[in-house]
Short mmCIF file of C-alpha atoms in Angstrom, two decimals:
data_model
loop_
_atom_site.label_atom_id
_atom_site.label_comp_id
_atom_site.label_asym_id
_atom_site.label_seq_id
_atom_site.Cartn_x
_atom_site.Cartn_y
_atom_site.Cartn_z
CA PRO G 1 -1.62 -12.50 20.43
CA MET G 2 -2.32 -15.48 18.23
CA THR G 3 0.53 -17.95 17.94
CA VAL G 4 1.38 -19.16 14.44
CA LEU G 5 3.04 -22.56 14.24
CA ALA G 6 3.24 -22.97 10.48
CA ALA G 7 2.19 -21.40 7.20
CA GLU G 8 1.92 -22.60 3.62
CA GLY G 9 0.36 -21.03 0.55
CA PRO G 10 -2.68 -18.99 1.63
CA TYR G 11 -2.98 -20.75 5.01
CA VAL G 12 -1.59 -20.44 8.55
CA TRP G 13 -1.92 -22.80 11.52
CA ASP G 14 -2.40 -21.25 14.95
CA GLY G 15 -1.16 -22.41 18.35
CA GLU G 16 -4.19 -24.66 18.75
CA GLY G 17 -3.54 -26.31 15.40
CA ARG G 18 -6.46 -24.60 13.63
CA LYS G 19 -6.05 -24.00 9.91
CA LEU G 20 -6.94 -20.43 8.90
CA LEU G 21 -7.20 -18.95 5.42
CA ASP G 22 -4.96 -15.89 5.44
CA MET G 23 -7.19 -13.27 3.84
CA SER G 24 -4.92 -10.59 5.32
CA SER G 25 -1.71 -11.59 3.53
CA GLN G 26 -0.35 -10.79 7.01
CA LEU G 27 0.21 -7.02 6.70
CA VAL G 28 -0.78 -7.15 3.02
CA ASN G 29 2.72 -8.22 2.09
CA THR G 30 2.76 -11.99 1.45
CA ASN G 31 1.68 -11.40 -2.15
CA ILE G 32 2.86 -14.85 -3.28
CA GLY G 33 1.60 -16.63 -0.16
CA HIS G 34 3.61 -18.41 2.51
CA GLN G 35 6.64 -20.65 1.99
CA HIS G 36 6.71 -20.43 -1.80
CA PRO G 37 9.21 -23.19 -2.65
CA LYS G 38 11.07 -21.18 -5.31
CA VAL G 39 11.69 -18.30 -2.95
CA VAL G 40 12.64 -20.52 -0.01
CA ALA G 41 15.12 -22.35 -2.27
CA ALA G 42 16.58 -19.04 -3.50
CA ILE G 43 17.16 -17.84 0.07
CA GLN G 44 18.81 -21.15 0.98
CA GLU G 45 21.03 -21.07 -2.10
CA GLN G 46 22.06 -17.46 -1.44
CA ALA G 47 22.79 -18.20 2.23
CA ALA G 48 25.13 -20.99 1.20
CA LYS G 49 26.96 -18.64 -1.18
CA LEU G 50 27.00 -15.17 0.44
CA CYS G 51 24.87 -14.33 3.47
CA THR G 52 25.78 -10.66 3.75
CA ILE G 53 28.08 -8.01 2.36
CA ALA G 54 28.33 -4.25 2.87
CA PRO G 55 26.39 -2.16 0.33
CA GLN G 56 29.53 -0.57 -1.13
CA HIS G 57 30.40 -3.93 -2.66
CA VAL G 58 28.67 -5.21 -5.77
CA ASN G 59 26.91 -8.55 -5.52
CA ASP G 60 24.92 -10.40 -8.14
CA ALA G 61 21.73 -10.72 -6.07
CA ARG G 62 21.42 -6.97 -5.62
CA SER G 63 22.25 -6.21 -9.24
CA GLU G 64 19.73 -8.72 -10.54
CA ALA G 65 17.02 -7.53 -8.15
CA ALA G 66 17.53 -3.93 -9.30
CA ARG G 67 17.43 -5.02 -12.94
CA LEU G 68 14.18 -6.93 -12.52
CA ILE G 69 12.54 -4.12 -10.54
CA THR G 70 13.41 -1.48 -13.12
CA GLU G 71 12.02 -3.72 -15.85
CA VAL G 72 8.55 -3.36 -14.34
CA THR G 73 8.64 0.21 -12.97
CA PRO G 74 6.94 2.79 -15.21
CA GLY G 75 8.62 5.46 -17.32
CA ASP G 76 12.21 6.38 -16.53
CA LEU G 77 12.27 5.05 -12.98
CA ASP G 78 15.39 3.11 -13.91
CA HIS G 79 17.51 3.39 -10.76
CA VAL G 80 17.03 1.75 -7.36
CA PHE G 81 18.14 2.64 -3.84
CA PHE G 82 17.49 -0.31 -1.54
CA THR G 83 16.27 0.10 2.04
CA ASN G 84 15.14 -2.25 4.79
CA GLY G 85 11.40 -1.60 4.43
CA GLY G 86 8.68 0.82 3.46
CA ALA G 87 9.08 3.42 6.20
CA ASP G 88 12.72 4.11 5.47
CA ALA G 89 12.00 3.98 1.72
CA ASN G 90 9.64 6.92 2.24
CA GLU G 91 12.15 8.67 4.50
CA HIS G 92 14.88 8.38 1.89
CA ALA G 93 12.59 9.45 -0.93
CA ILE G 94 11.78 12.63 0.98
CA ARG G 95 15.45 13.24 1.71
CA MET G 96 16.24 12.81 -1.99
CA ALA G 97 13.49 15.25 -2.93
CA ARG G 98 14.73 17.86 -0.47
CA LEU G 99 18.30 17.59 -1.69
CA HIS G 100 17.23 17.59 -5.32
CA THR G 101 15.03 20.69 -5.01
CA GLY G 102 16.73 22.58 -2.20
CA ARG G 103 13.29 22.99 -0.62
CA THR G 104 11.95 21.74 2.71
CA LYS G 105 8.16 21.34 2.95
CA VAL G 106 6.40 18.09 2.13
CA LEU G 107 2.70 17.74 1.29
CA SER G 108 0.90 14.59 2.38
CA ALA G 109 -2.74 13.53 2.48
CA TYR G 110 -4.83 12.89 5.54
CA ARG G 111 -6.13 9.29 5.72
CA SER G 112 -2.73 7.94 4.75
CA TYR G 113 0.01 5.80 6.23
CA HIS G 114 3.68 6.09 5.29
CA GLY G 115 5.54 4.29 8.08
CA GLY G 116 6.50 4.28 11.73
CA THR G 117 9.91 6.00 11.78
CA GLN G 118 10.11 9.64 12.85
CA LEU G 119 9.75 11.44 9.52
CA ALA G 120 7.51 8.75 8.01
CA VAL G 121 5.04 8.83 10.90
CA ASN G 122 4.84 12.62 10.69
CA VAL G 123 4.09 12.33 6.98
CA THR G 124 1.38 9.82 7.88
CA GLY G 125 -2.15 11.19 7.90
CA ASP G 126 -3.89 8.91 10.39
CA PRO G 127 -4.09 8.71 14.21
CA ARG G 128 -0.83 6.79 14.51
CA ARG G 129 0.85 10.15 13.93
CA PHE G 130 -0.74 11.94 16.88
CA ALA G 131 1.61 10.86 19.69
CA ASN G 132 4.72 11.89 17.73
CA ASP G 133 3.40 14.87 15.75
CA TYR G 134 6.12 17.51 15.51
CA SER G 135 5.63 20.58 13.37
CA ALA G 136 9.41 20.85 12.99
CA GLU G 137 9.34 18.02 10.43
CA GLY G 138 8.02 20.41 7.76
CA ILE G 139 4.94 18.36 6.85
CA VAL G 140 1.72 19.94 5.59
CA HIS G 141 -1.37 17.72 5.27
CA PHE G 142 -4.14 18.16 2.73
CA MET G 143 -7.56 16.56 2.28
CA PRO G 144 -7.56 13.54 -0.04
CA ALA G 145 -9.97 12.66 -2.80
CA TYR G 146 -12.23 10.18 -0.99
CA GLN G 147 -15.63 10.09 -2.62
CA TYR G 148 -17.49 7.97 -0.06
CA ARG G 149 -16.79 10.46 2.72
CA SER G 150 -16.15 13.51 0.57
CA TYR G 151 -14.53 16.45 2.32
CA PHE G 152 -15.72 18.71 -0.47
CA GLY G 153 -19.44 18.00 -0.54
CA ALA G 154 -19.07 16.22 -3.86
CA THR G 155 -21.96 14.12 -5.11
CA THR G 156 -20.30 12.74 -8.27
CA GLU G 157 -16.88 11.39 -9.16
CA ALA G 158 -16.24 14.35 -11.45
CA GLU G 159 -17.07 16.80 -8.67
CA GLU G 160 -14.78 14.98 -6.25
CA THR G 161 -11.88 15.14 -8.69
CA GLN G 162 -12.38 18.80 -9.55
CA ARG G 163 -12.85 19.97 -5.98
CA ALA G 164 -10.05 17.84 -4.53
CA LEU G 165 -7.62 19.15 -7.15
CA GLN G 166 -8.73 22.72 -6.54
CA HIS G 167 -8.15 22.21 -2.82
CA LEU G 168 -4.68 20.83 -3.49
CA GLU G 169 -3.83 23.70 -5.83
CA ASP G 170 -4.99 26.17 -3.18
CA MET G 171 -2.80 24.43 -0.59
CA ILE G 172 0.23 24.68 -2.87
CA THR G 173 -0.45 28.36 -3.50
CA LEU G 174 -0.95 29.18 0.17
CA GLU G 175 2.09 27.21 1.35
CA GLY G 176 4.31 28.69 -1.36
CA PRO G 177 5.27 26.47 -4.30
CA SER G 178 8.93 27.49 -4.04
CA ASN G 179 9.00 26.08 -0.48
CA ILE G 180 7.59 22.63 -1.32
CA ALA G 181 10.08 19.86 -2.03
CA ALA G 182 7.71 16.95 -2.48
CA LEU G 183 4.19 15.65 -2.48
CA ILE G 184 3.88 12.06 -1.25
CA LEU G 185 0.72 10.11 -2.00
CA GLU G 186 -0.31 6.48 -1.68
CA THR G 187 -1.60 5.69 -5.15
CA VAL G 188 -4.27 3.51 -3.54
CA PRO G 189 -4.14 4.03 0.23
CA GLY G 190 -3.93 0.74 2.10
CA THR G 191 -4.61 0.67 5.83
CA ALA G 192 -6.32 4.05 5.43
CA GLY G 193 -9.13 2.46 3.47
CA ILE G 194 -8.21 1.16 0.00
CA TYR G 195 -9.86 4.13 -1.67
CA GLY G 196 -8.54 4.53 -5.21
CA PRO G 197 -8.32 7.96 -6.82
CA PRO G 198 -11.37 9.14 -8.78
CA ALA G 199 -10.97 9.47 -12.55
CA GLY G 200 -8.57 12.26 -13.45
CA TYR G 201 -7.29 12.92 -9.93
CA LEU G 202 -3.90 11.23 -10.17
CA GLU G 203 -3.27 12.83 -13.54
CA GLY G 204 -4.15 16.20 -12.00
CA VAL G 205 -1.72 15.66 -9.13
CA ARG G 206 1.01 14.86 -11.63
CA GLU G 207 0.27 18.03 -13.59
CA LEU G 208 0.27 20.24 -10.49
CA THR G 209 3.54 18.86 -9.16
CA SER G 210 5.22 19.13 -12.56
CA ARG G 211 4.02 22.71 -13.02
CA HIS G 212 5.52 23.81 -9.70
CA GLY G 213 8.71 21.73 -9.74
CA ILE G 214 7.51 19.60 -6.83
CA VAL G 215 8.81 16.02 -6.64
CA PHE G 216 5.91 13.58 -6.87
CA ILE G 217 6.54 10.53 -4.65
CA ALA G 218 4.17 7.61 -5.23
CA ASP G 219 4.03 5.41 -2.14
CA GLU G 220 3.46 1.91 -3.56
CA VAL G 221 4.66 0.05 -0.48
CA MET G 222 1.35 -1.80 -0.10
CA ALA G 223 -0.23 -1.32 -3.52
CA GLY G 224 2.82 -2.35 -5.55
CA PHE G 225 3.98 -5.65 -7.00
CA GLY G 226 0.67 -6.93 -8.25
CA ARG G 227 -1.64 -6.15 -5.36
CA THR G 228 -4.02 -4.10 -7.56
CA GLY G 229 -3.77 -6.38 -10.58
CA ALA G 230 -0.91 -4.42 -12.17
CA TRP G 231 2.78 -4.31 -11.31
CA PHE G 232 2.18 -0.92 -9.72
CA ALA G 233 -1.07 0.90 -9.02
CA VAL G 234 0.09 3.97 -10.98
CA ASP G 235 -0.01 1.76 -14.09
CA HIS G 236 -3.82 1.81 -14.00
CA TRP G 237 -3.77 5.57 -14.58
CA GLY G 238 -0.72 5.82 -16.83
CA VAL G 239 1.07 8.18 -14.44
CA THR G 240 4.82 8.18 -13.79
CA PRO G 241 5.98 9.77 -10.53
CA ASP G 242 9.47 11.16 -9.94
CA LEU G 243 10.13 8.68 -7.14
CA LEU G 244 8.31 5.45 -6.33
CA THR G 245 8.69 3.68 -3.00
CA PHE G 246 8.18 -0.05 -2.56
CA ALA G 247 8.59 -2.87 -0.02
CA LYS G 248 6.21 -5.65 1.13
CA GLY G 249 5.28 -7.47 -2.09
CA VAL G 250 8.71 -7.07 -3.71
CA ASN G 251 9.70 -10.32 -2.00
CA SER G 252 6.53 -11.13 -0.07
CA GLY G 253 8.24 -10.12 3.16
CA TYR G 254 10.31 -13.29 3.29
CA VAL G 255 13.37 -11.16 4.17
CA PRO G 256 12.93 -7.44 4.97
CA LEU G 257 13.45 -5.25 1.89
CA GLY G 258 12.26 -1.92 0.56
CA GLY G 259 13.49 0.68 -1.85
CA VAL G 260 13.11 3.81 -3.91
CA ALA G 261 12.83 3.70 -7.69
CA ILE G 262 14.41 6.90 -8.96
CA SER G 263 13.83 8.88 -12.17
CA ASP G 264 16.71 9.83 -14.45
CA ASP G 265 16.42 13.50 -13.50
CA ILE G 266 16.76 12.91 -9.77
CA PHE G 267 19.43 10.25 -10.30
CA GLU G 268 21.54 12.86 -12.11
CA THR G 269 21.51 15.02 -8.97
CA PHE G 270 23.44 12.30 -7.17
CA ARG G 271 25.71 11.17 -9.99
CA ASP G 272 28.49 13.51 -8.84
CA ARG G 273 27.03 14.57 -5.49
CA VAL G 274 27.07 11.61 -3.15
CA TYR G 275 23.68 10.88 -1.62
CA PRO G 276 24.25 10.97 2.17
CA GLY G 277 22.06 8.02 3.04
CA GLY G 278 23.98 4.81 3.49
CA LEU G 279 22.39 1.78 5.15
CA THR G 280 24.32 -1.20 6.49
CA TYR G 281 21.77 -3.61 5.03
CA SER G 282 20.96 -1.80 1.80
CA GLY G 283 20.67 -4.40 -0.93
CA HIS G 284 21.12 -7.27 1.53
CA PRO G 285 21.96 -10.42 -0.49
CA LEU G 286 19.35 -12.66 1.18
CA ALA G 287 16.61 -10.06 0.73
CA CYS G 288 17.57 -9.39 -2.88
CA ALA G 289 17.76 -13.09 -3.71
CA ALA G 290 14.23 -13.40 -2.33
CA ALA G 291 13.15 -10.46 -4.52
CA VAL G 292 14.64 -12.04 -7.64
CA ALA G 293 12.86 -15.32 -6.95
CA THR G 294 9.58 -13.56 -6.10
CA ILE G 295 9.46 -11.41 -9.23
CA THR G 296 10.45 -14.40 -11.35
CA ALA G 297 7.72 -16.54 -9.79
CA MET G 298 5.16 -13.78 -10.29
CA ARG G 299 6.02 -13.69 -13.98
CA GLU G 300 6.26 -17.43 -14.57
CA GLU G 301 3.02 -18.16 -12.71
CA GLY G 302 1.05 -15.21 -14.09
CA MET G 303 0.23 -13.81 -10.66
CA ILE G 304 -0.33 -10.21 -11.76
CA GLY G 305 -2.98 -11.21 -14.28
CA ASN G 306 -4.45 -13.64 -11.80
CA ALA G 307 -4.85 -10.89 -9.21
CA GLU G 308 -6.68 -8.75 -11.76
CA ARG G 309 -8.94 -11.70 -12.66
CA LEU G 310 -9.70 -12.53 -9.03
CA GLY G 311 -10.78 -8.96 -8.39
CA ARG G 312 -12.79 -8.63 -11.59
CA ASP G 313 -14.49 -12.02 -11.69
CA ILE G 314 -14.71 -13.24 -8.08
CA ILE G 315 -14.00 -10.76 -5.29
CA GLY G 316 -15.64 -7.66 -6.75
CA PRO G 317 -18.87 -9.32 -7.91
CA ALA G 318 -19.23 -11.24 -4.62
CA LEU G 319 -18.74 -8.15 -2.46
CA HIS G 320 -21.13 -6.03 -4.51
CA GLU G 321 -23.72 -8.80 -4.28
CA MET G 322 -23.25 -8.86 -0.49
CA ALA G 323 -23.82 -5.11 -0.40
CA GLN G 324 -27.29 -5.70 -1.82
CA ARG G 325 -28.17 -8.00 1.10
CA HIS G 326 -26.29 -6.58 4.07
CA PRO G 327 -27.44 -3.17 5.32
CA SER G 328 -24.24 -2.95 7.39
CA ILE G 329 -22.18 -2.43 4.22
CA GLY G 330 -21.81 1.27 3.52
CA ASP G 331 -19.29 1.01 0.68
CA ILE G 332 -17.39 -1.55 -1.40
CA ARG G 333 -14.25 -0.49 -3.25
CA GLY G 334 -11.10 -2.04 -4.62
CA MET G 335 -9.30 -3.73 -7.48
CA GLY G 336 -7.20 -6.84 -7.95
CA CYS G 337 -6.63 -8.50 -4.56
CA PHE G 338 -7.05 -5.17 -2.75
CA TRP G 339 -10.59 -4.52 -1.45
CA ALA G 340 -12.28 -2.78 1.46
CA VAL G 341 -15.72 -3.39 2.96
CA GLU G 342 -16.73 -0.33 4.96
CA LEU G 343 -19.22 -1.17 7.70
CA VAL G 344 -21.77 1.35 8.96
CA LYS G 345 -24.58 1.52 11.50
CA ASP G 346 -26.64 3.74 9.21
CA ARG G 347 -26.35 3.90 5.44
CA THR G 348 -28.14 7.23 5.27
CA THR G 349 -25.73 9.02 7.60
CA SER G 350 -22.74 6.73 6.93
CA GLU G 351 -22.19 6.42 10.68
CA PRO G 352 -19.23 4.03 10.94
CA MET G 353 -19.41 0.72 12.81
CA ALA G 354 -16.31 1.89 14.72
CA ALA G 355 -15.06 5.41 15.30
CA TYR G 356 -12.20 6.80 13.22
CA GLY G 357 -8.99 5.76 14.91
CA GLY G 358 -10.50 2.99 17.00
CA SER G 359 -12.42 -0.27 17.12
CA SER G 360 -15.70 -1.29 18.71
CA PRO G 361 -17.37 -4.33 20.29
CA GLU G 362 -19.42 -4.67 17.10
CA MET G 363 -16.33 -4.87 14.89
CA ASN G 364 -14.63 -7.24 17.34
CA ARG G 365 -17.57 -9.64 17.08
CA VAL G 366 -17.43 -9.59 13.27
CA ILE G 367 -13.70 -10.29 13.34
CA ALA G 368 -14.13 -13.09 15.89
CA ALA G 369 -16.82 -14.68 13.73
CA MET G 370 -14.47 -14.73 10.75
CA LYS G 371 -11.71 -16.35 12.80
CA SER G 372 -14.08 -18.97 14.19
CA GLY G 373 -15.16 -19.65 10.62
CA GLY G 374 -11.59 -20.40 9.59
CA VAL G 375 -10.47 -17.07 8.12
CA LEU G 376 -7.78 -14.67 9.34
CA PRO G 377 -9.06 -11.20 8.33
CA PHE G 378 -7.42 -7.79 8.00
CA ALA G 379 -9.46 -5.17 9.82
CA ASN G 380 -8.91 -1.47 10.49
CA PHE G 381 -11.34 0.86 12.24
CA ASN G 382 -14.76 0.12 10.67
CA ARG G 383 -13.46 -1.83 7.68
CA ILE G 384 -12.74 -5.41 6.72
CA HIS G 385 -10.11 -5.61 3.98
CA VAL G 386 -10.19 -8.50 1.51
CA VAL G 387 -6.54 -8.88 0.58
CA PRO G 388 -5.60 -12.53 -0.09
CA PRO G 389 -2.31 -13.60 -1.71
CA LEU G 390 -2.35 -13.05 -5.47
CA ASN G 391 -2.08 -16.78 -6.19
CA THR G 392 -4.83 -17.95 -3.84
CA PRO G 393 -6.90 -20.67 -5.55
CA ASP G 394 -10.39 -19.64 -6.61
CA ASP G 395 -12.09 -22.10 -4.25
CA ASP G 396 -10.17 -20.72 -1.27
CA VAL G 397 -11.08 -17.13 -2.18
CA CYS G 398 -14.72 -18.17 -2.45
CA PHE G 399 -14.51 -19.87 0.95
CA GLY G 400 -13.11 -16.70 2.52
CA LEU G 401 -15.88 -14.63 0.98
CA GLU G 402 -18.52 -17.06 2.28
CA VAL G 403 -17.15 -16.72 5.81
CA LEU G 404 -17.20 -12.93 5.47
CA ASP G 405 -20.78 -13.11 4.20
CA GLN G 406 -21.83 -15.07 7.29
CA ALA G 407 -19.98 -12.71 9.64
CA LEU G 408 -21.70 -9.70 8.12
CA SER G 409 -25.01 -11.03 9.43
CA ILE G 410 -23.68 -10.17 12.86
CA ALA G 411 -22.85 -6.63 11.71
CA ASP G 412 -26.39 -6.30 10.30
CA GLY G 413 -27.74 -6.73 13.81
CA TYR G 414 -26.20 -3.39 14.83
CA VAL G 415 -27.67 -1.34 12.01
CA ASN G 416 -30.02 1.40 13.19
#
């Protein structure tokens, strides 16, 4: 593994002293870049005052973090349960849904990722689930709306939406609506491919879940806190879930933190009935102080709007222009600072440059070329993800795109 000696802003320095532009935001979580001085100072100040305290005790860092988070969550998601990260946020959201509804089953999409703990990895819809796939967890997977590789033979966005929603409605009917506690969905799936929902799909999911009394959990662990150019990806479609999970960008990963934003209706379930889900580090003061400083910096420095601008004016146009020149590019999709370049060996058949669930020598050479060019990329299967920090300077973003452009010439050499 690559050694990292230092990091600052959008850059890291490896064990050989090379400076690399971090176009991965690590695991798409350093939304404000590395070593942001305001956040570092906030952690230091909090450490000098109160390093840790059990979650049953009130502390100002946790209260302020919850207040700031609920200021930007949509609708009536006005209550927060803090966790240590995204996986346990999803676990707790599912537990809340099951207790709230008295039901057991959970619907989740294939081509998804929800975490590495036992329940979360079973909810996951990608190959990382396979080794620990236990039917006893009560998870039922359905096909997602994914227009580039449509599971429904759709040729238009409208067809994809209609057919994907019909499939989901059929799944609900066949599994028994009265048995289904929750449907969990990444608003814009991250490591599964950054494929946003086609027009009308998310609204349709909301309508179906509401109609059948199913708790709609929006997994915004990767897409949240500005990554898509809005505070949360659901904001682009005007949809409010019943529960929203978050982590990563809430404090740029400076100190581990995640959480569940809870609607009024579900909160009422636990007003008099204690939620049986305590965590020793829930609302950890250092993590919450980092969240307060991160959200404040995002606001003061206009990072959410900047992410939207970068995607609209720089990243999107550059990638679409590359697609005109590079036959290895099968699809370009994304928004804000959240983009995927899907590489193929044949545009006609959409044969991927690496098999689903794996890598390939071809992809490894593309990744190596980007690193040798001074860029640390995020890659998964046959895709390169363009996911820089939201405050990356324009010139640095352009540099990263130029290195990607050069590396794609290598991928072109493997096109049939």
